[in-house]
Amino acid sequence: MSMYLTFTIGKDKRNLVDDITDFHIDNSTSTNPQWLQARQNEDGMRQVFVTVKNEDGSPFNLTDCNYWFQGKLPDGIHKVIDARHGVTLDAQNGKFRFDMPKQAFTVAGSYVQAFFRIVRNGESITTLEFDLTVLADLVYNDLVPSDYITPFEDLYGKLKDYITKANGDFDAAMAKWKKDVADLITELNADISGINLTITEIKTQLSALEAKIKADGLATVADLTNMLNPIIDRLDKLEAKEKSSDLLTDVGGGIRDIFTSQISNMKARINPDLVNIGMINDVHYTDRDSFWGPDNDAETGITHLLNIGEVSEKLDFAVSVGDNIDDNNKDNHFSIKRIEDYGMTWFTALECPSAVLLGNHDDNSSHAKSSGAAGNDYIVPDSKFIQAYRQNVNLFGEKRNGNSNYFYYDIPNKKVRVVGINDYENPNTLDSNGKLKYPRINTSVITGAQLKWLATDALNVSADTAVIVMVHCPIDGTLKDNPTEHCYNHDVLKQLLEAFKNGTSGTLTSSTTDFPVNVDYSFANKGTLIGVFAGHTHTEEYQVINGINYVVNLNSVGCAGNAGNRILYFDTKDEDSWSVIGIDTANKKVKLTKFGRGTDLDFTY
């Protein structure tokens, strides 16, 4: 279902047309006629792989670019302006992919106009048009065409969110949303024609809503419910839950029969009176040879996200704690695709706020050790994780240090803060032999910048707020064996957590010159630290060190043991494993409830 288009900026050319109502691209009108064909009702799987070149044939640099598909449907009325579904494949070589949305294929016939817009830092350039034809679907022919303009779809979603969070202060919510509308109009009016109809529609709805509120003297969310229901219904449709269901059915065949009874059982075991946090780690989603088991069985790991997604409506938060995907052979392209697959499935399947942390296998760095590869071209750049794991948008109000992988999230009205630590901040520095100096596969790095952020921001909580910490690699010194070959600043992190718990002040310094640390900390009160939860070792462990609970969670990938001596669980009820951490804040108790393999655990803090 893939199509390939190539555009040469500065060289592609077409003639002006006398009759814009009969616009089309062919050999007589264009130096680069290209085409794309699809059928009504197609959704997401119609992928367009685009290569962009400069006039001299060199690749067009797509670093920091976003991609918009813009088109006017065959009915000549409705438009698609889609800024959501473009994915960079290889920025340096001018390659990106666009996953065409179903809204682009609602009307059969030939598009009036279709092209891509490439946007960077507020500036943009467009490709030449291409012929886009939509074949009729005579089986399901009840599609209703409409404009599909993703910036405004996002605005509708924001309005719903603002109303939910306003706690009765509708004026504040409306003021915030009006500012978003104004900002977007300012941005789009500069270069997108035909958008004013949608702007007018939003302004009309906004004015009508405000007039009704003023007339009735409504002030609370409860009073607004009846009036807002039609709008909320529309927003729910825009969220396209039915689309999500279709997508998830296509992911690995959907939820597999071997898990259905366990999912029902897990739902029943989750106590709604507790603060419930989902934790899954070491999925190792890959099709890499037979490292994790025969016949690429680790490829089924993507369906494990559907399992936790089925109980996510009962969760307050969830974290995928690293080694989400596994290394792939040779270059990084398959790894990048796996990361994109993982991020899309995770954020679609889960119905609760959530985040994704990095592990040591996610960036394809095993080649630095296993094959001694030179350079760092095979490494997945951090920019790919930022995009796939939504680190640059803060979907749920989580706080980050810029677009860092590490974060904290305050569970609303529960007095619990989830702190996600990235202990793989490794730079892609090369040594004197041209090889990766700090490969994530066997080296864990925590930088001074993150430690400072932890000391001044993440661990800066009120006296009645409890903190739970999640990290992929267990902190060195909290296991019987070293968690990985090289650990930088693990000892400093351990000192900081103990200082938070004990309510002390001081200065942190590093024992290494590679990643220096000089961070002041001051905790006026003793902190409440629920525990530190990690993965990585593919084992279950629990111990208390200096008053802090350290928990290691079992791997999700369906096997145990080392390479060459595997115990395999694939295609059995024990294939998957993850946990729900139930926190009783009143009695300071934790109940770790396991799905699939693993043993439940109870402890206090």
Coordinates of N, CA and C in Angstrom, one line a residue, residues 25 56 289 294 469 564 569 601:
I25 N -2.7 17.4 -13.9 CA -1.2 17.2 -14.2 C -1.0 16.1 -15.2
D56 N 20.3 20.7 -8.1 CA 21.5 20.0 -8.5 C 21.4 18.5 -8.3
D289 N 16.0 -11.4 13.8 CA 16.4 -12.8 13.8 C 15.7 -13.7 14.8
P294 N 12.7 -18.2 18.6 CA 12.7 -18.6 17.2 C 11.6 -17.9 16.4
V469 N 9.3 6.9 41.8 CA 10.3 7.1 40.8 C 10.4 5.9 39.9
G564 N 20.8 -18.5 24.1 CA 21.3 -19.9 24.0 C 20.8 -20.7 25.1
Y569 N 8.0 -18.4 26.4 CA 6.6 -18.4 26.8 C 5.7 -17.9 25.6
L601 N 3.2 -8.4 44.9 CA 4.1 -8.0 46.0 C 3.4 -6.9 46.8

